[in-house]
Short mmCIF file of C-alpha atoms in Angstrom, two decimals:
data_model
loop_
_atom_site.label_atom_id
_atom_site.label_comp_id
_atom_site.label_asym_id
_atom_site.label_seq_id
_atom_site.Cartn_x
_atom_site.Cartn_y
_atom_site.Cartn_z
CA MET A 1 11.88 -37.53 -4.83
CA SER A 2 13.28 -35.64 -1.84
CA GLN A 3 10.83 -34.62 0.84
CA ASN A 4 10.53 -33.24 4.36
CA ARG A 5 8.27 -35.10 6.77
CA ILE A 6 7.67 -32.91 9.83
CA LEU A 7 5.22 -33.96 12.53
CA VAL A 8 4.36 -32.58 15.98
CA GLN A 9 2.07 -35.03 17.71
CA THR A 10 1.03 -36.58 21.04
CA ALA A 11 1.12 -40.14 19.64
CA ASP A 12 4.21 -42.34 19.77
CA PHE A 13 6.03 -43.18 16.53
CA SER A 14 7.37 -46.44 15.08
CA VAL A 15 11.10 -46.38 14.33
CA PRO A 16 10.89 -49.38 11.89
CA GLU A 17 8.10 -47.64 9.92
CA GLU A 18 9.98 -44.34 9.82
CA TYR A 19 13.17 -46.15 8.80
CA GLN A 20 11.33 -47.85 5.91
CA ARG A 21 10.24 -44.46 4.54
CA ILE A 22 13.70 -42.92 4.79
CA ALA A 23 15.49 -45.98 3.39
CA ALA A 24 13.12 -46.43 0.42
CA ASP A 25 15.42 -45.14 -2.35
CA ASN A 26 18.33 -47.13 -3.75
CA GLN A 27 20.24 -43.98 -4.67
CA ASP A 28 20.88 -43.44 -0.94
CA GLY A 29 23.84 -45.31 0.52
CA ALA A 30 23.39 -43.84 4.00
CA VAL A 31 20.51 -43.62 6.45
CA VAL A 32 21.11 -42.00 9.85
CA THR A 33 18.45 -41.86 12.57
CA PHE A 34 18.36 -40.41 16.09
CA VAL A 35 15.80 -41.08 18.84
CA GLY A 36 15.58 -38.97 22.00
CA LYS A 37 14.02 -40.73 25.04
CA VAL A 38 12.82 -39.84 28.53
CA ARG A 39 15.74 -40.83 30.78
CA ASP A 40 15.62 -41.56 34.49
CA PHE A 41 17.84 -38.70 35.72
CA ASN A 42 18.44 -34.99 35.26
CA GLU A 43 20.57 -32.70 37.45
CA GLY A 44 20.75 -35.45 40.10
CA ASN A 45 16.96 -35.95 40.33
CA GLN A 46 15.12 -39.23 39.71
CA VAL A 47 12.81 -38.43 36.80
CA SER A 48 9.48 -40.25 36.40
CA ASP A 49 7.88 -38.36 33.51
CA LEU A 50 8.12 -35.33 31.25
CA THR A 51 5.45 -33.05 29.82
CA LEU A 52 6.32 -31.26 26.59
CA GLU A 53 4.63 -27.94 25.83
CA HIS A 54 5.02 -26.18 22.48
CA TYR A 55 3.90 -23.11 20.53
CA PRO A 56 1.55 -24.45 17.83
CA GLY A 57 2.15 -22.73 14.50
CA MET A 58 5.61 -21.45 15.34
CA THR A 59 6.93 -24.96 16.04
CA GLU A 60 6.13 -26.29 12.56
CA LYS A 61 7.49 -23.11 10.96
CA VAL A 62 10.82 -23.39 12.83
CA LEU A 63 11.18 -27.12 12.09
CA ASP A 64 10.57 -26.40 8.37
CA GLN A 65 13.27 -23.70 8.44
CA ILE A 66 15.76 -26.02 10.19
CA ALA A 67 15.06 -28.76 7.61
CA ASP A 68 15.61 -26.29 4.75
CA GLN A 69 18.90 -25.12 6.32
CA ALA A 70 20.11 -28.75 6.53
CA ARG A 71 19.25 -29.27 2.84
CA GLU A 72 21.19 -26.14 1.90
CA ARG A 73 24.29 -27.51 3.66
CA TRP A 74 24.25 -31.17 2.64
CA PRO A 75 22.88 -33.20 -0.31
CA LEU A 76 19.99 -35.00 1.44
CA ASN A 77 17.15 -37.04 0.06
CA HIS A 78 14.61 -38.01 2.74
CA LEU A 79 14.36 -35.97 5.94
CA THR A 80 12.02 -36.70 8.85
CA ILE A 81 11.52 -34.82 12.13
CA ILE A 82 8.89 -36.08 14.58
CA HIS A 83 8.54 -34.40 17.99
CA ARG A 84 6.01 -35.51 20.55
CA VAL A 85 4.14 -33.17 22.91
CA GLY A 86 2.10 -33.90 26.05
CA THR A 87 3.08 -36.24 28.89
CA MET A 88 5.66 -39.01 28.35
CA HIS A 89 6.81 -41.56 30.89
CA LEU A 90 10.24 -43.00 31.65
CA GLY A 91 11.79 -44.75 28.62
CA GLU A 92 9.29 -43.34 26.12
CA GLN A 93 10.40 -41.84 22.81
CA ILE A 94 10.29 -38.02 22.56
CA VAL A 95 11.87 -37.13 19.24
CA PHE A 96 12.85 -38.82 15.98
CA ILE A 97 15.25 -37.45 13.37
CA GLY A 98 16.06 -39.39 10.21
CA VAL A 99 17.90 -38.48 7.02
CA SER A 100 19.09 -40.29 3.92
CA SER A 101 21.88 -39.31 1.56
CA ALA A 102 24.20 -40.85 -1.03
CA HIS A 103 27.08 -40.74 1.48
CA ARG A 104 27.41 -41.24 5.22
CA LYS A 105 29.25 -38.01 6.10
CA ALA A 106 26.38 -35.83 4.89
CA ALA A 107 23.80 -38.02 6.65
CA PHE A 108 25.67 -38.06 10.01
CA ALA A 109 26.37 -34.32 9.93
CA ALA A 110 22.81 -33.39 8.92
CA CYS A 111 21.27 -35.55 11.66
CA GLU A 112 23.49 -33.94 14.32
CA PHE A 113 22.84 -30.44 12.95
CA LEU A 114 19.07 -31.06 13.01
CA ILE A 115 18.97 -32.18 16.67
CA ASP A 116 21.38 -29.39 17.78
CA PHE A 117 19.23 -26.74 16.09
CA LEU A 118 15.94 -28.28 17.19
CA LYS A 119 17.09 -28.22 20.83
CA THR A 120 17.94 -24.52 20.72
CA LYS A 121 15.55 -22.97 18.15
CA ALA A 122 12.24 -24.88 18.18
CA PRO A 123 9.68 -23.70 20.77
CA PHE A 124 9.34 -26.80 22.95
CA TRP A 125 9.60 -26.73 26.77
CA LYS A 126 10.06 -29.69 29.13
CA LEU A 127 8.23 -29.87 32.47
CA GLU A 128 9.83 -32.62 34.53
CA THR A 129 8.31 -34.71 37.33
CA SER A 130 10.94 -36.19 39.67
CA ASP A 131 11.43 -37.29 43.28
CA LYS A 132 11.84 -33.55 44.07
CA GLY A 133 8.47 -32.60 42.54
CA GLN A 134 7.61 -30.84 39.30
CA GLY A 135 9.81 -28.24 37.60
CA TRP A 136 10.68 -26.72 34.23
CA VAL A 137 13.91 -27.96 32.67
CA GLU A 138 16.47 -25.16 32.35
CA ALA A 139 18.10 -24.49 28.96
CA ARG A 140 21.70 -25.74 28.88
CA ASP A 141 24.66 -23.66 27.74
CA ALA A 142 26.17 -26.83 26.20
CA ASP A 143 23.19 -27.08 23.82
CA ASP A 144 23.62 -23.45 22.78
CA GLN A 145 27.33 -23.98 22.18
CA ALA A 146 26.62 -27.10 20.08
CA ALA A 147 24.26 -25.11 17.82
CA LYS A 148 26.68 -22.15 17.60
CA ALA A 149 29.53 -24.48 16.56
CA TRP A 150 27.71 -25.06 13.24
CA GLU A 151 27.84 -21.33 12.50
CA GLN A 152 31.66 -21.15 12.59
CA MET B 1 -5.81 -5.59 18.40
CA ILE B 2 -2.56 -7.25 19.44
CA ASN B 3 -2.83 -10.92 20.41
CA VAL B 4 -0.35 -11.79 23.18
CA LEU B 5 0.63 -15.36 24.12
CA PHE B 6 2.67 -16.77 27.03
CA PHE B 7 4.32 -20.19 27.21
CA ALA B 8 5.92 -22.56 29.75
CA GLN B 9 7.25 -20.95 33.02
CA VAL B 10 6.15 -17.50 31.82
CA ARG B 11 2.56 -18.71 31.32
CA GLU B 12 2.61 -20.55 34.65
CA LEU B 13 4.08 -17.66 36.69
CA LEU B 14 1.70 -15.08 35.18
CA GLY B 15 -1.30 -17.40 35.41
CA GLU B 16 -2.34 -16.34 31.87
CA SER B 17 -1.88 -18.07 28.54
CA SER B 18 -3.13 -15.23 26.32
CA LEU B 19 -4.66 -11.75 26.25
CA THR B 20 -5.49 -9.03 23.73
CA LEU B 21 -4.54 -5.34 23.80
CA ASP B 22 -5.52 -2.39 21.63
CA ALA B 23 -2.69 -1.35 19.33
CA GLY B 24 -1.17 1.99 20.37
CA GLU B 25 1.84 3.73 21.88
CA GLY B 26 2.25 1.09 24.56
CA THR B 27 2.54 -1.65 21.93
CA ALA B 28 4.74 0.09 19.31
CA THR B 29 7.64 -2.35 19.75
CA ALA B 30 8.17 -5.70 21.48
CA ASP B 31 9.96 -3.87 24.30
CA ALA B 32 7.19 -1.26 24.67
CA LEU B 33 4.66 -4.10 24.92
CA ARG B 34 6.79 -5.82 27.55
CA GLN B 35 6.94 -2.60 29.60
CA THR B 36 3.19 -2.01 29.26
CA LEU B 37 2.49 -5.53 30.53
CA ALA B 38 5.11 -5.18 33.30
CA SER B 39 3.23 -2.17 34.69
CA ARG B 40 0.21 -4.39 35.53
CA SER B 41 1.62 -5.56 38.88
CA ASP B 42 4.83 -6.46 40.74
CA LYS B 43 4.36 -10.07 39.64
CA TRP B 44 4.15 -9.14 35.95
CA ALA B 45 7.12 -6.79 36.31
CA ARG B 46 9.21 -9.53 37.95
CA VAL B 47 8.38 -12.26 35.41
CA LEU B 48 8.84 -10.03 32.36
CA ALA B 49 12.11 -8.54 33.69
CA SER B 50 13.96 -11.84 33.20
CA ASP B 51 17.03 -11.34 30.99
CA LYS B 52 16.36 -14.80 29.55
CA LEU B 53 12.88 -13.88 28.29
CA LEU B 54 12.44 -14.36 24.53
CA VAL B 55 9.91 -12.74 22.20
CA ALA B 56 8.42 -13.84 18.88
CA VAL B 57 6.34 -11.65 16.58
CA ASN B 58 4.03 -13.49 14.19
CA GLN B 59 5.68 -16.81 15.12
CA THR B 60 9.25 -15.68 14.37
CA LEU B 61 11.83 -15.08 17.10
CA CYS B 62 12.85 -11.42 17.05
CA HIS B 63 14.67 -8.55 18.80
CA TRP B 64 13.13 -6.28 21.44
CA HIS B 65 13.17 -3.28 19.09
CA THR B 66 10.99 -5.10 16.52
CA PRO B 67 7.99 -2.91 15.59
CA ILE B 68 4.50 -4.25 16.28
CA LYS B 69 1.43 -3.37 14.23
CA ASP B 70 -2.30 -3.91 14.62
CA GLY B 71 -3.23 -7.57 14.10
CA ASP B 72 0.16 -8.98 15.12
CA GLU B 73 0.63 -12.01 17.38
CA VAL B 74 3.34 -11.55 20.03
CA ALA B 75 4.57 -14.41 22.21
CA PHE B 76 6.74 -14.27 25.35
CA PHE B 77 8.56 -17.39 26.51
CA PRO B 78 11.71 -18.74 28.23
CA PRO B 79 14.64 -20.42 26.42
CA VAL B 80 13.52 -23.61 24.67
CA THR B 81 14.31 -27.09 26.02
CA GLY B 82 12.94 -29.63 23.53
CA GLY B 83 14.58 -32.61 21.88
#
C-alpha cells in the first residue's frame, strides 16, 4: 500500500530504520534516499551549529502538497520526508527524503524533485552560528532555479 | 480578529512573533495589512518594506492582493532556507 510519511521533529532519525520502511515491498525495484547534514562551511564561514525555525501547521501542509505533486508526476510507492527543527550541531542530520518505485528513474527524479521543492517552498529558516557570529542563512538563487527547472 | 504571525529575520527584527488586529479597512488585503503594520514605526516600515518579504494567508503562500477576512491567520516571513 502506498503511503506518505511526513514528520517535522526535533529528534534525530535513523536512516537504517527509515530505509527498512521504504524498502519493505518486493514490487519496488528501486529505493532512493537523501540525507541533508550540517556542514562545516557556508559562504566562507566556519559553521559550528544551525538552528532551524519553521511555521507549524503550514510546514506539514506544504510538505503534504509537495509529496502529492511528486506522486502525480511519477509512479511511487513509499514516500518519506523527515525534517528536523531546533538546534543541530556540525555533522548532524537535518533532513531525510526517501522514495520507492518499480524503476530507478522515477525514484531518482522524485527524490531530487522533493528536495528541490522542499528547499524553496516549505517554511523552514536556518539560523547559523559560525566563527563570525550568528546570522540567518540567505535564500540562494541556485535553489530557486533548481525548483523552477521542474516546471519547464 | 486577524491573527498575524512573524517568522525568522522578520520576527527577530520586529521583536514580535504574533499580534492580533481588528478586521477592517486597514486589513482588507495582505498589502493593506502590511501598510497598516508599517505605519507603526520606522522600524516596522523598514522591515516590512523588503521586496523579499513573503506572505501566507491561512497557511498558504499568496499574493499581496489576496483579500483577508475576519478570523484569518496572516504570516509574514523571508524566503525559506530549509533542507
